[in-house]
């Protein structure tokens, strides 16, 4: 894992970049989506949140040594 000058890893920066992209997509969604699309997006985000917590629940198994 490479670290940048400010001490933040590239992986963390990439993760935050992806979260920003999801946020921008969310803004577009609430501006233009149908009720069906909003319901689908809520389901996707709920599943994503659960998946992230599953990753955390796995402990250190996924960490590089």
PDB file of N, CA, C and O in Angstrom:
ATOM      1  N   UNK A   1       0.847  -1.166   0.000  1.00  0.00           N
ATOM      2  CA  UNK A   1       0.000   0.000   0.000  1.00  0.00           C
ATOM      3  C   UNK A   1       0.893   1.229   0.000  1.00  0.00           C
ATOM      4  O   UNK A   1       1.705   1.387   0.893  1.00  0.00           O
ATOM      5  N   UNK A   2       0.782   2.084  -0.995  1.00  0.00           N
ATOM      6  CA  UNK A   2       1.597   3.278  -1.071  1.00  0.00           C
ATOM      7  C   UNK A   2       0.981   4.437  -0.307  1.00  0.00           C
ATOM      8  O   UNK A   2      -0.228   4.594  -0.257  1.00  0.00           O
ATOM      9  N   UNK A   3       1.829   5.243   0.317  1.00  0.00           N
ATOM     10  CA  UNK A   3       1.358   6.403   1.050  1.00  0.00           C
ATOM     11  C   UNK A   3       1.787   7.663   0.321  1.00  0.00           C
ATOM     12  O   UNK A   3       2.873   7.745  -0.216  1.00  0.00           O
ATOM     13  N   UNK A   4       0.917   8.647   0.330  1.00  0.00           N
ATOM     14  CA  UNK A   4       1.220   9.933  -0.279  1.00  0.00           C
ATOM     15  C   UNK A   4       1.864  10.839   0.767  1.00  0.00           C
ATOM     16  O   UNK A   4       1.942  10.498   1.946  1.00  0.00           O
ATOM     17  N   UNK A   5       2.310  11.996   0.348  1.00  0.00           N
ATOM     18  CA  UNK A   5       3.042  12.902   1.228  1.00  0.00           C
ATOM     19  C   UNK A   5       2.250  13.273   2.477  1.00  0.00           C
ATOM     20  O   UNK A   5       2.829  13.456   3.538  1.00  0.00           O
ATOM     21  N   UNK A   6       0.935  13.351   2.392  1.00  0.00           N
ATOM     22  CA  UNK A   6       0.136  13.751   3.550  1.00  0.00           C
ATOM     23  C   UNK A   6      -0.191  12.575   4.475  1.00  0.00           C
ATOM     24  O   UNK A   6      -0.946  12.716   5.422  1.00  0.00           O
ATOM     25  N   UNK A   7       0.366  11.395   4.219  1.00  0.00           N
ATOM     26  CA  UNK A   7       0.179  10.246   5.086  1.00  0.00           C
ATOM     27  C   UNK A   7      -1.070   9.427   4.808  1.00  0.00           C
ATOM     28  O   UNK A   7      -1.342   8.478   5.517  1.00  0.00           O
ATOM     29  N   UNK A   8      -1.815   9.793   3.790  1.00  0.00           N
ATOM     30  CA  UNK A   8      -3.028   9.055   3.434  1.00  0.00           C
ATOM     31  C   UNK A   8      -2.674   8.073   2.332  1.00  0.00           C
ATOM     32  O   UNK A   8      -2.064   8.442   1.329  1.00  0.00           O
ATOM     33  N   UNK A   9      -3.073   6.829   2.520  1.00  0.00           N
ATOM     34  CA  UNK A   9      -2.730   5.818   1.521  1.00  0.00           C
ATOM     35  C   UNK A   9      -3.496   6.037   0.221  1.00  0.00           C
ATOM     36  O   UNK A   9      -4.581   6.636   0.207  1.00  0.00           O
ATOM     37  N   UNK A  10      -2.942   5.552  -0.855  1.00  0.00           N
ATOM     38  CA  UNK A  10      -3.620   5.624  -2.152  1.00  0.00           C
ATOM     39  C   UNK A  10      -4.945   4.872  -2.113  1.00  0.00           C
ATOM     40  O   UNK A  10      -5.927   5.302  -2.698  1.00  0.00           O
ATOM     41  N   UNK A  11      -4.959   3.744  -1.408  1.00  0.00           N
ATOM     42  CA  UNK A  11      -6.192   2.965  -1.296  1.00  0.00           C
ATOM     43  C   UNK A  11      -7.305   3.787  -0.643  1.00  0.00           C
ATOM     44  O   UNK A  11      -8.445   3.761  -1.094  1.00  0.00           O
ATOM     45  N   UNK A  12      -6.961   4.515   0.420  1.00  0.00           N
ATOM     46  CA  UNK A  12      -7.954   5.337   1.108  1.00  0.00           C
ATOM     47  C   UNK A  12      -8.412   6.472   0.194  1.00  0.00           C
ATOM     48  O   UNK A  12      -9.607   6.766   0.103  1.00  0.00           O
ATOM     49  N   UNK A  13      -7.487   7.090  -0.510  1.00  0.00           N
ATOM     50  CA  UNK A  13      -7.863   8.155  -1.440  1.00  0.00           C
ATOM     51  C   UNK A  13      -8.782   7.622  -2.534  1.00  0.00           C
ATOM     52  O   UNK A  13      -9.762   8.270  -2.901  1.00  0.00           O
ATOM     53  N   UNK A  14      -8.472   6.436  -3.058  1.00  0.00           N
ATOM     54  CA  UNK A  14      -9.313   5.838  -4.085  1.00  0.00           C
ATOM     55  C   UNK A  14     -10.702   5.531  -3.533  1.00  0.00           C
ATOM     56  O   UNK A  14     -11.715   5.751  -4.208  1.00  0.00           O
ATOM     57  N   UNK A  15     -10.754   5.033  -2.299  1.00  0.00           N
ATOM     58  CA  UNK A  15     -12.038   4.733  -1.674  1.00  0.00           C
ATOM     59  C   UNK A  15     -12.883   5.993  -1.532  1.00  0.00           C
ATOM     60  O   UNK A  15     -14.069   6.008  -1.876  1.00  0.00           O
ATOM     61  N   UNK A  16     -12.276   7.072  -1.044  1.00  0.00           N
ATOM     62  CA  UNK A  16     -13.011   8.324  -0.911  1.00  0.00           C
ATOM     63  C   UNK A  16     -13.430   8.874  -2.278  1.00  0.00           C
ATOM     64  O   UNK A  16     -14.506   9.458  -2.416  1.00  0.00           O
ATOM     65  N   UNK A  17     -12.612   8.681  -3.293  1.00  0.00           N
ATOM     66  CA  UNK A  17     -12.988   9.100  -4.643  1.00  0.00           C
ATOM     67  C   UNK A  17     -14.218   8.352  -5.140  1.00  0.00           C
ATOM     68  O   UNK A  17     -15.130   8.948  -5.722  1.00  0.00           O
ATOM     69  N   UNK A  18     -14.247   7.058  -4.876  1.00  0.00           N
ATOM     70  CA  UNK A  18     -15.412   6.257  -5.268  1.00  0.00           C
ATOM     71  C   UNK A  18     -16.660   6.704  -4.505  1.00  0.00           C
ATOM     72  O   UNK A  18     -17.760   6.784  -5.085  1.00  0.00           O
ATOM     73  N   UNK A  19     -16.505   7.012  -3.222  1.00  0.00           N
ATOM     74  CA  UNK A  19     -17.655   7.478  -2.438  1.00  0.00           C
ATOM     75  C   UNK A  19     -18.161   8.824  -2.957  1.00  0.00           C
ATOM     76  O   UNK A  19     -19.378   9.057  -3.006  1.00  0.00           O
ATOM     77  N   UNK A  20     -17.252   9.697  -3.374  1.00  0.00           N
ATOM     78  CA  UNK A  20     -17.671  10.975  -3.968  1.00  0.00           C
ATOM     79  C   UNK A  20     -18.459  10.733  -5.245  1.00  0.00           C
ATOM     80  O   UNK A  20     -19.468  11.394  -5.503  1.00  0.00           O
ATOM     81  N   UNK A  21     -17.993   9.783  -6.067  1.00  0.00           N
ATOM     82  CA  UNK A  21     -18.703   9.473  -7.303  1.00  0.00           C
ATOM     83  C   UNK A  21     -20.105   8.949  -7.023  1.00  0.00           C
ATOM     84  O   UNK A  21     -21.059   9.314  -7.718  1.00  0.00           O
ATOM     85  N   UNK A  22     -20.239   8.117  -5.993  1.00  0.00           N
ATOM     86  CA  UNK A  22     -21.561   7.615  -5.612  1.00  0.00           C
ATOM     87  C   UNK A  22     -22.430   8.785  -5.152  1.00  0.00           C
ATOM     88  O   UNK A  22     -23.623   8.862  -5.495  1.00  0.00           O
ATOM     89  N   UNK A  23     -21.849   9.691  -4.397  1.00  0.00           N
ATOM     90  CA  UNK A  23     -22.594  10.865  -3.944  1.00  0.00           C
ATOM     91  C   UNK A  23     -23.094  11.710  -5.100  1.00  0.00           C
ATOM     92  O   UNK A  23     -24.243  12.164  -5.108  1.00  0.00           O
ATOM     93  N   UNK A  24     -22.246  11.917  -6.102  1.00  0.00           N
ATOM     94  CA  UNK A  24     -22.658  12.692  -7.278  1.00  0.00           C
ATOM     95  C   UNK A  24     -23.772  11.981  -8.038  1.00  0.00           C
ATOM     96  O   UNK A  24     -24.726  12.616  -8.506  1.00  0.00           O
ATOM     97  N   UNK A  25     -23.653  10.654  -8.141  1.00  0.00           N
ATOM     98  CA  UNK A  25     -24.718   9.892  -8.796  1.00  0.00           C
ATOM     99  C   UNK A  25     -26.013  10.009  -8.002  1.00  0.00           C
ATOM    100  O   UNK A  25     -27.103  10.105  -8.586  1.00  0.00           O
ATOM    101  N   UNK A  26     -25.902  10.039  -6.674  1.00  0.00           N
ATOM    102  CA  UNK A  26     -27.085  10.201  -5.831  1.00  0.00           C
ATOM    103  C   UNK A  26     -27.765  11.538  -6.047  1.00  0.00           C
ATOM    104  O   UNK A  26     -29.000  11.617  -6.082  1.00  0.00           O
ATOM    105  N   UNK A  27     -26.989  12.594  -6.205  1.00  0.00           N
ATOM    106  CA  UNK A  27     -27.560  13.918  -6.472  1.00  0.00           C
ATOM    107  C   UNK A  27     -28.331  13.886  -7.791  1.00  0.00           C
ATOM    108  O   UNK A  27     -29.465  14.372  -7.875  1.00  0.00           O
ATOM    109  N   UNK A  28     -27.745  13.301  -8.821  1.00  0.00           N
ATOM    110  CA  UNK A  28     -28.436  13.196 -10.105  1.00  0.00           C
ATOM    111  C   UNK A  28     -29.699  12.365  -9.979  1.00  0.00           C
ATOM    112  O   UNK A  28     -30.733  12.682 -10.572  1.00  0.00           O
ATOM    113  N   UNK A  29     -29.611  11.314  -9.185  1.00  0.00           N
ATOM    114  CA  UNK A  29     -30.742  10.422  -8.995  1.00  0.00           C
ATOM    115  C   UNK A  29     -31.928  11.155  -8.384  1.00  0.00           C
ATOM    116  O   UNK A  29     -33.052  11.071  -8.888  1.00  0.00           O
ATOM    117  N   UNK A  30     -31.703  11.895  -7.292  1.00  0.00           N
ATOM    118  CA  UNK A  30     -32.822  12.572  -6.636  1.00  0.00           C
ATOM    119  C   UNK A  30     -33.392  13.700  -7.488  1.00  0.00           C
ATOM    120  O   UNK A  30     -34.542  14.093  -7.307  1.00  0.00           O
ATOM    121  N   UNK A  31     -32.613  14.185  -8.433  1.00  0.00           N
ATOM    122  CA  UNK A  31     -33.096  15.255  -9.297  1.00  0.00           C
ATOM    123  C   UNK A  31     -33.946  14.732 -10.452  1.00  0.00           C
ATOM    124  O   UNK A  31     -34.821  15.449 -10.946  1.00  0.00           O
ATOM    125  N   UNK A  32     -33.698  13.490 -10.888  1.00  0.00           N
ATOM    126  CA  UNK A  32     -34.332  13.042 -12.128  1.00  0.00           C
ATOM    127  C   UNK A  32     -35.021  11.680 -12.062  1.00  0.00           C
ATOM    128  O   UNK A  32     -35.725  11.316 -12.990  1.00  0.00           O
ATOM    129  N   UNK A  33     -34.838  10.937 -10.991  1.00  0.00           N
ATOM    130  CA  UNK A  33     -35.290   9.544 -10.960  1.00  0.00           C
ATOM    131  C   UNK A  33     -36.801   9.412 -10.780  1.00  0.00           C
ATOM    132  O   UNK A  33     -37.450  10.256 -10.165  1.00  0.00           O
ATOM    133  N   UNK A  34     -37.304   8.304 -11.289  1.00  0.00           N
ATOM    134  CA  UNK A  34     -38.694   7.933 -11.053  1.00  0.00           C
ATOM    135  C   UNK A  34     -38.783   7.278  -9.677  1.00  0.00           C
ATOM    136  O   UNK A  34     -37.764   6.946  -9.063  1.00  0.00           O
ATOM    137  N   UNK A  35     -39.996   7.064  -9.203  1.00  0.00           N
ATOM    138  CA  UNK A  35     -40.170   6.394  -7.910  1.00  0.00           C
ATOM    139  C   UNK A  35     -39.576   4.995  -7.938  1.00  0.00           C
ATOM    140  O   UNK A  35     -38.967   4.551  -6.965  1.00  0.00           O
ATOM    141  N   UNK A  36     -39.730   4.300  -9.062  1.00  0.00           N
ATOM    142  CA  UNK A  36     -39.170   2.952  -9.195  1.00  0.00           C
ATOM    143  C   UNK A  36     -37.644   2.998  -9.111  1.00  0.00           C
ATOM    144  O   UNK A  36     -37.027   2.160  -8.452  1.00  0.00           O
ATOM    145  N   UNK A  37     -37.019   3.960  -9.773  1.00  0.00           N
ATOM    146  CA  UNK A  37     -35.568   4.088  -9.738  1.00  0.00           C
ATOM    147  C   UNK A  37     -35.075   4.423  -8.332  1.00  0.00           C
ATOM    148  O   UNK A  37     -34.047   3.905  -7.886  1.00  0.00           O
ATOM    149  N   UNK A  38     -35.802   5.295  -7.629  1.00  0.00           N
ATOM    150  CA  UNK A  38     -35.427   5.635  -6.257  1.00  0.00           C
ATOM    151  C   UNK A  38     -35.503   4.404  -5.357  1.00  0.00           C
ATOM    152  O   UNK A  38     -34.608   4.170  -4.543  1.00  0.00           O
ATOM    153  N   UNK A  39     -36.543   3.610  -5.516  1.00  0.00           N
ATOM    154  CA  UNK A  39     -36.689   2.393  -4.712  1.00  0.00           C
ATOM    155  C   UNK A  39     -35.549   1.422  -4.997  1.00  0.00           C
ATOM    156  O   UNK A  39     -34.987   0.808  -4.073  1.00  0.00           O
ATOM    157  N   UNK A  40     -35.191   1.290  -6.266  1.00  0.00           N
ATOM    158  CA  UNK A  40     -34.093   0.394  -6.640  1.00  0.00           C
ATOM    159  C   UNK A  40     -32.766   0.888  -6.065  1.00  0.00           C
ATOM    160  O   UNK A  40     -31.963   0.105  -5.549  1.00  0.00           O
ATOM    161  N   UNK A  41     -32.545   2.190  -6.137  1.00  0.00           N
ATOM    162  CA  UNK A  41     -31.309   2.765  -5.604  1.00  0.00           C
ATOM    163  C   UNK A  41     -31.228   2.569  -4.090  1.00  0.00           C
ATOM    164  O   UNK A  41     -30.154   2.262  -3.561  1.00  0.00           O
ATOM    165  N   UNK A  42     -32.342   2.725  -3.392  1.00  0.00           N
ATOM    166  CA  UNK A  42     -32.342   2.503  -1.945  1.00  0.00           C
ATOM    167  C   UNK A  42     -31.974   1.058  -1.626  1.00  0.00           C
ATOM    168  O   UNK A  42     -31.212   0.798  -0.685  1.00  0.00           O
ATOM    169  N   UNK A  43     -32.465   0.128  -2.417  1.00  0.00           N
ATOM    170  CA  UNK A  43     -32.141  -1.283  -2.206  1.00  0.00           C
ATOM    171  C   UNK A  43     -30.650  -1.530  -2.440  1.00  0.00           C
ATOM    172  O   UNK A  43     -29.994  -2.216  -1.655  1.00  0.00           O
ATOM    173  N   UNK A  44     -30.104  -0.953  -3.506  1.00  0.00           N
ATOM    174  CA  UNK A  44     -28.674  -1.115  -3.818  1.00  0.00           C
ATOM    175  C   UNK A  44     -27.820  -0.550  -2.683  1.00  0.00           C
ATOM    176  O   UNK A  44     -26.851  -1.186  -2.240  1.00  0.00           O
ATOM    177  N   UNK A  45     -28.166   0.627  -2.185  1.00  0.00           N
ATOM    178  CA  UNK A  45     -27.379   1.240  -1.113  1.00  0.00           C
ATOM    179  C   UNK A  45     -27.493   0.452   0.187  1.00  0.00           C
ATOM    180  O   UNK A  45     -26.503   0.313   0.925  1.00  0.00           O
ATOM    181  N   UNK A  46     -28.670  -0.083   0.476  1.00  0.00           N
ATOM    182  CA  UNK A  46     -28.842  -0.908   1.671  1.00  0.00           C
ATOM    183  C   UNK A  46     -27.983  -2.161   1.582  1.00  0.00           C
ATOM    184  O   UNK A  46     -27.287  -2.530   2.542  1.00  0.00           O
ATOM    185  N   UNK A  47     -27.989  -2.805   0.429  1.00  0.00           N
ATOM    186  CA  UNK A  47     -27.166  -4.001   0.227  1.00  0.00           C
ATOM    187  C   UNK A  47     -25.684  -3.668   0.316  1.00  0.00           C
ATOM    188  O   UNK A  47     -24.890  -4.435   0.879  1.00  0.00           O
ATOM    189  N   UNK A  48     -25.305  -2.526  -0.223  1.00  0.00           N
ATOM    190  CA  UNK A  48     -23.899  -2.100  -0.183  1.00  0.00           C
ATOM    191  C   UNK A  48     -23.451  -1.849   1.245  1.00  0.00           C
ATOM    192  O   UNK A  48     -22.365  -2.287   1.658  1.00  0.00           O
ATOM    193  N   UNK A  49     -24.268  -1.156   2.027  1.00  0.00           N
ATOM    194  CA  UNK A  49     -23.934  -0.898   3.430  1.00  0.00           C
ATOM    195  C   UNK A  49     -23.751  -2.211   4.185  1.00  0.00           C
ATOM    196  O   UNK A  49     -22.771  -2.382   4.917  1.00  0.00           O
ATOM    197  N   UNK A  50     -24.648  -3.141   3.967  1.00  0.00           N
ATOM    198  CA  UNK A  50     -24.543  -4.441   4.636  1.00  0.00           C
ATOM    199  C   UNK A  50     -23.269  -5.176   4.214  1.00  0.00           C
ATOM    200  O   UNK A  50     -22.592  -5.802   5.046  1.00  0.00           O
ATOM    201  N   UNK A  51     -22.931  -5.106   2.941  1.00  0.00           N
ATOM    202  CA  UNK A  51     -21.726  -5.773   2.443  1.00  0.00           C
ATOM    203  C   UNK A  51     -20.472  -5.174   3.074  1.00  0.00           C
ATOM    204  O   UNK A  51     -19.534  -5.895   3.424  1.00  0.00           O
ATOM    205  N   UNK A  52     -20.456  -3.869   3.246  1.00  0.00           N
ATOM    206  CA  UNK A  52     -19.304  -3.216   3.874  1.00  0.00           C
ATOM    207  C   UNK A  52     -19.166  -3.673   5.317  1.00  0.00           C
ATOM    208  O   UNK A  52     -18.059  -3.976   5.790  1.00  0.00           O
ATOM    209  N   UNK A  53     -20.277  -3.756   6.030  1.00  0.00           N
ATOM    210  CA  UNK A  53     -20.208  -4.241   7.412  1.00  0.00           C
ATOM    211  C   UNK A  53     -19.784  -5.700   7.481  1.00  0.00           C
ATOM    212  O   UNK A  53     -19.091  -6.105   8.414  1.00  0.00           O
ATOM    213  N   UNK A  54     -20.168  -6.501   6.475  1.00  0.00           N
ATOM    214  CA  UNK A  54     -19.697  -7.895   6.435  1.00  0.00           C
ATOM    215  C   UNK A  54     -18.182  -7.937   6.282  1.00  0.00           C
ATOM    216  O   UNK A  54     -17.494  -8.750   6.900  1.00  0.00           O
ATOM    217  N   UNK A  55     -17.647  -7.052   5.454  1.00  0.00           N
ATOM    218  CA  UNK A  55     -16.187  -6.976   5.283  1.00  0.00           C
ATOM    219  C   UNK A  55     -15.531  -6.669   6.624  1.00  0.00           C
ATOM    220  O   UNK A  55     -14.544  -7.303   7.015  1.00  0.00           O
ATOM    221  N   UNK A  56     -16.078  -5.701   7.349  1.00  0.00           N
ATOM    222  CA  UNK A  56     -15.520  -5.342   8.650  1.00  0.00           C
ATOM    223  C   UNK A  56     -15.660  -6.482   9.657  1.00  0.00           C
ATOM    224  O   UNK A  56     -14.774  -6.701  10.479  1.00  0.00           O
ATOM    225  N   UNK A  57     -16.747  -7.214   9.569  1.00  0.00           N
ATOM    226  CA  UNK A  57     -16.983  -8.319  10.504  1.00  0.00           C
ATOM    227  C   UNK A  57     -16.008  -9.465  10.287  1.00  0.00           C
ATOM    228  O   UNK A  57     -15.756 -10.247  11.205  1.00  0.00           O
ATOM    229  N   UNK A  58     -15.448  -9.556   9.068  1.00  0.00           N
ATOM    230  CA  UNK A  58     -14.487 -10.612   8.779  1.00  0.00           C
ATOM    231  C   UNK A  58     -13.168 -10.391   9.509  1.00  0.00           C
ATOM    232  O   UNK A  58     -12.294 -11.244   9.478  1.00  0.00           O
ATOM    233  N   UNK A  59     -12.997  -9.242  10.119  1.00  0.00           N
ATOM    234  CA  UNK A  59     -11.772  -8.971  10.888  1.00  0.00           C
ATOM    235  C   UNK A  59     -10.586  -8.691  10.004  1.00  0.00           C
ATOM    236  O   UNK A  59     -10.695  -8.110   8.943  1.00  0.00           O
ATOM    237  N   UNK A  60      -9.431  -9.163  10.433  1.00  0.00           N
ATOM    238  CA  UNK A  60      -8.165  -8.890   9.764  1.00  0.00           C
ATOM    239  C   UNK A  60      -7.851  -9.847   8.641  1.00  0.00           C
ATOM    240  O   UNK A  60      -6.789  -9.760   8.041  1.00  0.00           O
ATOM    241  N   UNK A  61      -8.744 -10.773   8.326  1.00  0.00           N
ATOM    242  CA  UNK A  61      -8.466 -11.780   7.301  1.00  0.00           C
ATOM    243  C   UNK A  61      -8.117 -11.163   5.956  1.00  0.00           C
ATOM    244  O   UNK A  61      -7.282 -11.662   5.238  1.00  0.00           O
ATOM    245  N   UNK A  62      -8.743 -10.021   5.628  1.00  0.00           N
ATOM    246  CA  UNK A  62      -8.500  -9.410   4.327  1.00  0.00           C
ATOM    247  C   UNK A  62      -7.366  -8.420   4.292  1.00  0.00           C
ATOM    248  O   UNK A  62      -7.017  -7.911   3.248  1.00  0.00           O
ATOM    249  N   UNK A  63      -6.758  -8.145   5.447  1.00  0.00           N
ATOM    250  CA  UNK A  63      -5.672  -7.148   5.491  1.00  0.00           C
ATOM    251  C   UNK A  63      -4.372  -7.742   4.993  1.00  0.00           C
ATOM    252  O   UNK A  63      -4.064  -8.892   5.228  1.00  0.00           O
ATOM    253  N   UNK A  64      -3.596  -6.893   4.298  1.00  0.00           N
ATOM    254  CA  UNK A  64      -2.247  -7.298   3.878  1.00  0.00           C
ATOM    255  C   UNK A  64      -1.331  -7.272   5.086  1.00  0.00           C
ATOM    256  O   UNK A  64      -1.400  -6.379   5.919  1.00  0.00           O
ATOM    257  N   UNK A  65      -0.439  -8.246   5.178  1.00  0.00           N
ATOM    258  CA  UNK A  65       0.490  -8.292   6.319  1.00  0.00           C
ATOM    259  C   UNK A  65       1.696  -7.421   6.074  1.00  0.00           C
ATOM    260  O   UNK A  65       2.084  -7.129   5.013  1.00  0.00           O
TER     261      UNK A  65
END
